[in-house]
Short mmCIF file of C-alpha atoms in Angstrom, two decimals:
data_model
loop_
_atom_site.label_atom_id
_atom_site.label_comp_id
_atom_site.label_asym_id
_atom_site.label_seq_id
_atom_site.Cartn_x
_atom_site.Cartn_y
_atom_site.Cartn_z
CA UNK A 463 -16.34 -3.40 -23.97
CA UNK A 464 -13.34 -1.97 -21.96
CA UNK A 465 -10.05 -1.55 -23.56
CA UNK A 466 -8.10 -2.79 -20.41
CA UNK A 467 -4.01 -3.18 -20.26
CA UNK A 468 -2.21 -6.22 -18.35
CA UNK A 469 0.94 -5.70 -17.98
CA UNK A 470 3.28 -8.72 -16.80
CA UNK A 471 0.55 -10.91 -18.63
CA UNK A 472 3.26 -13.41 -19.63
CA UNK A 473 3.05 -14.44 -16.17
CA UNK A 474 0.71 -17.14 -14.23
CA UNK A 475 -1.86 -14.85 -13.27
CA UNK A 476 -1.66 -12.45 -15.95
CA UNK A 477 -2.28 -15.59 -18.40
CA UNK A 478 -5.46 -16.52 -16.44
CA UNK A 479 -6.65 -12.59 -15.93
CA UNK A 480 -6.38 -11.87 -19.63
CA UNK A 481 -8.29 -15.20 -20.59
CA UNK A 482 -11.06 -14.55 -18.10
CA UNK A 483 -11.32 -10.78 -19.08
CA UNK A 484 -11.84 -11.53 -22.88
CA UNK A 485 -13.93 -13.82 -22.40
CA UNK A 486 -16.24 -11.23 -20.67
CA UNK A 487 -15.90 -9.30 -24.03
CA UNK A 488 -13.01 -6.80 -23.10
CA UNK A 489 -10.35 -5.61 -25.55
CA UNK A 490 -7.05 -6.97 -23.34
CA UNK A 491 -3.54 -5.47 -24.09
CA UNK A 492 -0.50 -6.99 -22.33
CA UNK A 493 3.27 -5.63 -21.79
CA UNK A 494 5.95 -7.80 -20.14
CA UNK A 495 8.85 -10.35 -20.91
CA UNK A 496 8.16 -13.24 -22.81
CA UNK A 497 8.08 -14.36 -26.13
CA UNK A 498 4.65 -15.19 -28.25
CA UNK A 499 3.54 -15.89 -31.55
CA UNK A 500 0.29 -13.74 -31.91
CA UNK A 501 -1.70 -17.14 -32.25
CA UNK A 502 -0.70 -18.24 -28.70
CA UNK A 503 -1.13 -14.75 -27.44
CA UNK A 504 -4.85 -14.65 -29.15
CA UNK A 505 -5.11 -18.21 -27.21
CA UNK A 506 -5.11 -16.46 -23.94
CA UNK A 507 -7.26 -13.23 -24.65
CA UNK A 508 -4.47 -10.75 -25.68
CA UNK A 509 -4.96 -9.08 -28.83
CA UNK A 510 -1.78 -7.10 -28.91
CA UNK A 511 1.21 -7.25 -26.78
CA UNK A 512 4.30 -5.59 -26.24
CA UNK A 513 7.62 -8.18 -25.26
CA UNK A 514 9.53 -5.44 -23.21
CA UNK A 515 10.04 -3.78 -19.57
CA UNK A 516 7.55 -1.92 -17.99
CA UNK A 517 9.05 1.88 -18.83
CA UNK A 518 7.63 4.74 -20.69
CA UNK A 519 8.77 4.49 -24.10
CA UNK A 520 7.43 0.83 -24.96
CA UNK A 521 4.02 2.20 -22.94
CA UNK A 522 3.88 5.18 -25.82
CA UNK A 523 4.24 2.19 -28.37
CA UNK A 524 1.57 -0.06 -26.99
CA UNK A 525 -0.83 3.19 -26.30
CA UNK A 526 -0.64 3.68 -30.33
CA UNK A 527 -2.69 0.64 -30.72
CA UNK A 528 -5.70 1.48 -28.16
CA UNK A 529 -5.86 3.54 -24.55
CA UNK A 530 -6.86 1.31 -22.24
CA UNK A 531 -9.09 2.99 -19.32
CA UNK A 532 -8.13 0.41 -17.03
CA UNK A 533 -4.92 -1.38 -16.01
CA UNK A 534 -4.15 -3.99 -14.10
CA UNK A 535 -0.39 -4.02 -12.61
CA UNK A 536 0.54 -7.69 -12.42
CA UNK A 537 4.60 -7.19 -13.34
CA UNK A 538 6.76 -7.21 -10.46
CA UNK A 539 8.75 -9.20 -8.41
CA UNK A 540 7.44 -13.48 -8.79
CA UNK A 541 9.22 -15.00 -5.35
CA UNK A 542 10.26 -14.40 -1.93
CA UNK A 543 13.28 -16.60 -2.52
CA UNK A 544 14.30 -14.78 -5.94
CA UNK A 545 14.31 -11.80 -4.31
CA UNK A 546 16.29 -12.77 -1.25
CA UNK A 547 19.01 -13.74 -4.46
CA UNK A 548 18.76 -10.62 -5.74
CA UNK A 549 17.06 -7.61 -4.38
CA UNK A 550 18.58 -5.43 -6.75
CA UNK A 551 16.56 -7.00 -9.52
CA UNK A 552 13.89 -7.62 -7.77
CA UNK A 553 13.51 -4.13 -6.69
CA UNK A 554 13.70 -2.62 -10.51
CA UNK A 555 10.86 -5.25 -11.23
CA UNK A 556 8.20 -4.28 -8.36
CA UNK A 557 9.64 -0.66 -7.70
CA UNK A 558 10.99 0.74 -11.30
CA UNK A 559 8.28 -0.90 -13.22
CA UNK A 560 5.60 0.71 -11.08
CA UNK A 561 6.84 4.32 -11.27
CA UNK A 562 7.58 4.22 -14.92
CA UNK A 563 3.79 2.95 -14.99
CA UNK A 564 2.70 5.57 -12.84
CA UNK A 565 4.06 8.54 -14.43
CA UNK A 566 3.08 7.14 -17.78
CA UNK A 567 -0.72 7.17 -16.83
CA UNK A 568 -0.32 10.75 -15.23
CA UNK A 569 0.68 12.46 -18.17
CA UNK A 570 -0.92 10.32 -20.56
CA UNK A 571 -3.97 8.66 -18.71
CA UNK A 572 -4.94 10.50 -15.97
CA UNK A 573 -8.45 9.57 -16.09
CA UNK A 574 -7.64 5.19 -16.00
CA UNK A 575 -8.11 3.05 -13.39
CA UNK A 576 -5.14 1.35 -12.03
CA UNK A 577 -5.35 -2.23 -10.08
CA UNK A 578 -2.40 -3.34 -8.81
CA UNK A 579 -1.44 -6.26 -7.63
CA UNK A 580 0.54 -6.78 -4.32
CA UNK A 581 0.95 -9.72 -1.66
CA UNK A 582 0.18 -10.53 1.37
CA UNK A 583 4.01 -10.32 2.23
CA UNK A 584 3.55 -7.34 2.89
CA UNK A 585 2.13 -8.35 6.56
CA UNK A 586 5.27 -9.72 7.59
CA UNK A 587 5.57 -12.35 10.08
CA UNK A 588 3.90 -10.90 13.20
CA UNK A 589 0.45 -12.34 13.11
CA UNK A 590 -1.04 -14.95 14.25
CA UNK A 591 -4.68 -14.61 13.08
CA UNK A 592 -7.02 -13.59 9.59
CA UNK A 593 -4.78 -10.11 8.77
CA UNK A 594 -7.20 -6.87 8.65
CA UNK A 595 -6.65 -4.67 5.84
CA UNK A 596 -5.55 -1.98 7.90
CA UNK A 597 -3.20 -4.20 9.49
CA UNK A 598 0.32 -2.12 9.78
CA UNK A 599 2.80 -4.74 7.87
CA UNK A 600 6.66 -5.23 8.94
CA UNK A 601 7.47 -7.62 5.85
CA UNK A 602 9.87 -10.36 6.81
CA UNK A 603 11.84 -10.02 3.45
CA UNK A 604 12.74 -7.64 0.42
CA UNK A 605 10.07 -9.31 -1.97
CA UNK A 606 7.94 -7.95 1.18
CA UNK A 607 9.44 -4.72 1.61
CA UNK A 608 9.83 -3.89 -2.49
CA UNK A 609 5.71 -4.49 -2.42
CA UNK A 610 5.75 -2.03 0.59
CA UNK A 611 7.00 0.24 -1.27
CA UNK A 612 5.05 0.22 -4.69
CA UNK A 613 2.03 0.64 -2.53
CA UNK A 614 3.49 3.70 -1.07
CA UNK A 615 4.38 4.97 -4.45
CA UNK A 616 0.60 3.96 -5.38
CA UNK A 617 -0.52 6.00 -2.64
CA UNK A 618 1.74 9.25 -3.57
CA UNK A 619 0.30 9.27 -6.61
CA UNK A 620 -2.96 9.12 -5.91
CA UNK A 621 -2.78 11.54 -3.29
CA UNK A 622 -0.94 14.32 -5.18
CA UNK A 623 -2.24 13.70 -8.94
CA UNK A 624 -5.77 12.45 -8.53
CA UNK A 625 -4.94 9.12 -10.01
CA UNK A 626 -7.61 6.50 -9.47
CA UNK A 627 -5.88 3.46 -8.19
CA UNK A 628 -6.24 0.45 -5.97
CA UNK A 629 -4.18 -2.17 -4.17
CA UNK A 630 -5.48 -6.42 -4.17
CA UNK A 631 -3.36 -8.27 -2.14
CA UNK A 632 -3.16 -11.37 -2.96
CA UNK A 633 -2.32 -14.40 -0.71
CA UNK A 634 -2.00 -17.85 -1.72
CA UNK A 635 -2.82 -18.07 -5.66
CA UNK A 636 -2.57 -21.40 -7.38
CA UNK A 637 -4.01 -23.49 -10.02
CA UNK A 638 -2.93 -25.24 -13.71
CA UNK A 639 -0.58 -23.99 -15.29
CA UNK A 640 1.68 -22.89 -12.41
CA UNK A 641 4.98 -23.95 -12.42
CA UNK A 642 6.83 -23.30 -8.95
CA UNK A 643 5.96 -23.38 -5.18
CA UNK A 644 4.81 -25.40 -3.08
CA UNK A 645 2.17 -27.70 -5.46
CA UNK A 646 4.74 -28.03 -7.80
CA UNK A 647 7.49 -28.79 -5.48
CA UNK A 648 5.13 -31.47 -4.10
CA UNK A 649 4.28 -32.81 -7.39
CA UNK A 650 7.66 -33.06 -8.77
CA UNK A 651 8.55 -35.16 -5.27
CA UNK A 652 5.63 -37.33 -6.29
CA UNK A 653 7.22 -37.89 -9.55
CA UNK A 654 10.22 -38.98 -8.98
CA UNK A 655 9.88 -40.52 -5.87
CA UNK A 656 7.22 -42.51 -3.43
CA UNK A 657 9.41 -42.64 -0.15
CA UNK A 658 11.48 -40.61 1.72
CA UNK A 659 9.54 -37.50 0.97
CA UNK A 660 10.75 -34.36 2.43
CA UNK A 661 9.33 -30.93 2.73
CA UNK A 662 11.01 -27.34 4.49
CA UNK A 663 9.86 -26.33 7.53
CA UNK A 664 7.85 -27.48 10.79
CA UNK A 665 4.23 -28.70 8.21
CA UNK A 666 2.42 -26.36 10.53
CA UNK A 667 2.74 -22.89 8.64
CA UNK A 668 -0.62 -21.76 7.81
CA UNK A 669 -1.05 -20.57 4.28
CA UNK A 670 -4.54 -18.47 2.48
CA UNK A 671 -4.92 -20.72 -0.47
CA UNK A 672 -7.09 -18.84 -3.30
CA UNK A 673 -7.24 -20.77 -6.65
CA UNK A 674 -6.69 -18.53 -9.96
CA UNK A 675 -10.49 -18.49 -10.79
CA UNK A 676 -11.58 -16.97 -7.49
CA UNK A 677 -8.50 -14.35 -7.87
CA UNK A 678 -9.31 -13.28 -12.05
CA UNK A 679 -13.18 -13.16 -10.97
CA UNK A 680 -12.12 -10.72 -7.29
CA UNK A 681 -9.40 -8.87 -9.75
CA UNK A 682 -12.41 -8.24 -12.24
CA UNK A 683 -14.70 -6.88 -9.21
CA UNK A 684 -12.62 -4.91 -7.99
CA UNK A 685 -11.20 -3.21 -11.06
CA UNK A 686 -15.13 -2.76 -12.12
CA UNK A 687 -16.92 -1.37 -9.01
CA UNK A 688 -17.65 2.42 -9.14
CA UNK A 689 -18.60 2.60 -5.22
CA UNK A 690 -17.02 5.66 -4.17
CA UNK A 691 -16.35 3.79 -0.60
CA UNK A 692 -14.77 0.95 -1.59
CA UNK A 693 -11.14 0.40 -0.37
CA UNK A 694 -8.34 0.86 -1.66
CA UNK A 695 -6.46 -1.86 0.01
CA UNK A 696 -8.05 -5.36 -0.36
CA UNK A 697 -7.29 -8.72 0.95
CA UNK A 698 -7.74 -11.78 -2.05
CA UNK A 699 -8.13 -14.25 0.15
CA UNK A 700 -10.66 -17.33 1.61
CA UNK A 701 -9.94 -16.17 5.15
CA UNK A 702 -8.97 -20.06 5.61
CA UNK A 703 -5.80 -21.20 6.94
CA UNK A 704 -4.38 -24.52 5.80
CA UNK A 705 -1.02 -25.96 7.04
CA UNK A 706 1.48 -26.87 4.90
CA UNK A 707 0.77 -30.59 6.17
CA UNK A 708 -2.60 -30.70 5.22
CA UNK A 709 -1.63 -29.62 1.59
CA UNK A 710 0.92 -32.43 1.68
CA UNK A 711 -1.55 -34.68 2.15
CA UNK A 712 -4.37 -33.72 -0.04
CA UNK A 713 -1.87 -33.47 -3.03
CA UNK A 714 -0.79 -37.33 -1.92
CA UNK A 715 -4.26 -38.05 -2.11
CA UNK A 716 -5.16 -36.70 -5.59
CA UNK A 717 -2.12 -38.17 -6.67
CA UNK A 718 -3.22 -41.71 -6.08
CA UNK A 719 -6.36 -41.10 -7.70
CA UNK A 720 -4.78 -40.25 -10.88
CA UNK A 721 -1.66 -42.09 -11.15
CA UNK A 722 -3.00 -44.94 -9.64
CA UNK A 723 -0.62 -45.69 -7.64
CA UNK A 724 -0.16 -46.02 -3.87
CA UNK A 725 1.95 -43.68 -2.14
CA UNK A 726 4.32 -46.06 0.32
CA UNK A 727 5.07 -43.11 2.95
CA UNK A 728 3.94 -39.68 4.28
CA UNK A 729 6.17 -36.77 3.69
CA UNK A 730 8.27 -35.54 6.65
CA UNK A 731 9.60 -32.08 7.49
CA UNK A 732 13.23 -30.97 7.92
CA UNK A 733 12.10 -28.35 10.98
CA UNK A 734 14.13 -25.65 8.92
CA UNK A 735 12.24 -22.42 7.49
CA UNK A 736 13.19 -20.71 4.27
CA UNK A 737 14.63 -17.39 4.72
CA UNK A 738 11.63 -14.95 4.60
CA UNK A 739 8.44 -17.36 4.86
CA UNK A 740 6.40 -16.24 7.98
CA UNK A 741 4.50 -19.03 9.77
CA UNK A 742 0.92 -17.61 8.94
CA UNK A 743 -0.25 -15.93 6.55
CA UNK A 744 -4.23 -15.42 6.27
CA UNK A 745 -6.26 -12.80 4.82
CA UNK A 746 -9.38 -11.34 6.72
CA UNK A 747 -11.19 -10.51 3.21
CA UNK A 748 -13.56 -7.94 4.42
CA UNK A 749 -13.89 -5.61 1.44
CA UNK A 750 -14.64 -8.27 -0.84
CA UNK A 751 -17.05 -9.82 1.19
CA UNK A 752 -18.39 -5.90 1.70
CA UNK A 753 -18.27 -6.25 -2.41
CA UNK A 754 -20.42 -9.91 -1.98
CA UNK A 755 -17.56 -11.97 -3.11
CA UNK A 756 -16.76 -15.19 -1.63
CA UNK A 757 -14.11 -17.92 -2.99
CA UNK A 758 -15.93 -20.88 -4.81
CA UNK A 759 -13.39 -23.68 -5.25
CA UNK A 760 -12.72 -25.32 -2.25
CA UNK A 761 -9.05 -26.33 -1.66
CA UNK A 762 -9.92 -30.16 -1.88
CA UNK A 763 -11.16 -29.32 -5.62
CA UNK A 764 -8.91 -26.90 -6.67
CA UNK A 765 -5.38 -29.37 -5.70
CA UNK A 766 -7.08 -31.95 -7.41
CA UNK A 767 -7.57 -30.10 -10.14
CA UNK A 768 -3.84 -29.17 -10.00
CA UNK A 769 -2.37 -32.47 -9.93
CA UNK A 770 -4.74 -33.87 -12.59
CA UNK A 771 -3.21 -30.95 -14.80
CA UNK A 772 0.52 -31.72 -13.49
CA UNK A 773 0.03 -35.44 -14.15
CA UNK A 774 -1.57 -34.98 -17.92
CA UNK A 775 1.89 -32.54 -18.29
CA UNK A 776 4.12 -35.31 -17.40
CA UNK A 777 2.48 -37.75 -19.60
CA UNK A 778 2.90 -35.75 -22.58
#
């Protein structure tokens, strides 16, 4: 058993991580904003957590109750276009959090591992092809740039302090219980609406679509391997592009299935990008692969999965 610390584990993935990582046996902490009952925070594998920011003082208070030796960094900035809003905030939530985390495991726990968790926006908008690791990123918008940056911060650390860290970017993560971009947009079209359906941009922009299972079981591998030559920057990805089109129209088709009811037109596109969304964005997941990972749900299984969960939801 490995007394491991989550923090943002309020969050989609952090919910998901903490679950999967229990149920392996591990003692799972989580700090972050949100509001639970212990019995729905049990529910989800967390057997203490701390409803807080991410700064020194509530780490000292959660570090009474166990030292974790490993930590996975999920709390940050959630959106490209929340960040575009506000950068300010943004930047305290992917920036602050991750130096008050940082200094807090060099004078306290030096020795623990530290996985965290950054995106794929980091690439930027310049490629055209599966993105090598040691791609050099320009990001295309401060969600982008604030990730930039907590990897560099990452990196000074471990550099000058000996801390043990390492960086999973993470490219197109969905599944149940998600509750914004582009499957739930979709969804909530499908809901209230079976014509004039219409979606941002050209339907072309290519997308790495990873579903939460294949990200907690990569996030496990990664924070668990002990090869000395592993990487510390690694691509969470399927290496397969899929265009926004193509998700439109698998999510139409699931949605049939389990609504039973016949969609009367396709969606269309409005030709008009949101600020800060690159046209491709595909990871070339070499160090996982190196690790013998390989994504098991295929996208076909994984959105219907999705919309069956989205359409029980709406039905209760």
């Amino acid at each position: 058993m490995t007394k491991i610390l989550i923090t943002g584990a309020h969050g989609f993935i952090g919910r998901h991580l903490s679950k999967f990582l229990a149920a392996k046996g591990h003692q799972v902490m989580g700090i972050g904003h949100g509001s639970w009952v212990r019995e729905e925070a049990l529910s989800w594998g967390i057997q203490e957590w701390l409803d807080g920011d991410i700064n020194q003082d509530n780490l000292r208070i959660l570090q009474e109750r166990g030292e974790p030796e490993l930590v996975f960094h999920l709390a940050g900035g959630s959106t490209v276009g929340a960040a575009i809003k506000n950068p300010y905030e943004d930047f305290l939530r992917t920036v602050q959090s991750s130096i008050e985390l940082l200094e807090w495991i060099r004078l306290e726990l030096p020795t623990a591992r530290l996985i965290a968790i950054s995106s794929a926006a980091i690439y930027g908008a310049t490629f055209n092809r599966p993105i090598p690791e040691n791609a050099i990123g320009t990001p295309y918008s401060p969600y982008g740039y604030h990730k930039q940056i907590m990897e560099s911060v990452c990196k000074s650390y471990g550099d000058s302090y000996g801390i043990d860290f390492r960086i999973a970017r993470l490219f197109s993560v969905y599944g149940p219980e998600l509750k914004k971009q582009l499957l739930w947009d979709i969804c909530k079209k499908l809901k209230n609406s079976n014509s004039n359906l219409i979606l941002g941009g050209t339907g072309e922009e290519l997308r790495d679509w990873v579903h939460i299972k294949d990200v907690t079981a990569a996030l496990e591998l990664i924070g668990f391997n002990n090869n000395p030559n592993q990487s510390n920057y690694i691509n969470v990805g399927s290496g397969i592009g899929t265009s926004v089109k193509q998700v439109a129209e698998i999510v139409t088709n699931a949605w049939q299935k389990h609504s039973g009811k016949t969609i009367k037109s396709n969606f269309s596109f409005s030709n008009q990008n949101r600020p800060g969304d690159p046209f491709s964005l595909i990871a070339e997941p070499l160090s996982l692969a190196h690790l013998g990972f390989s994504a098991k749900v295929s996208l076909d299984e994984g959105i219907h999965e999705y919309v069956k969960w989205f359409y029980q939801l709406i039905k209760d």
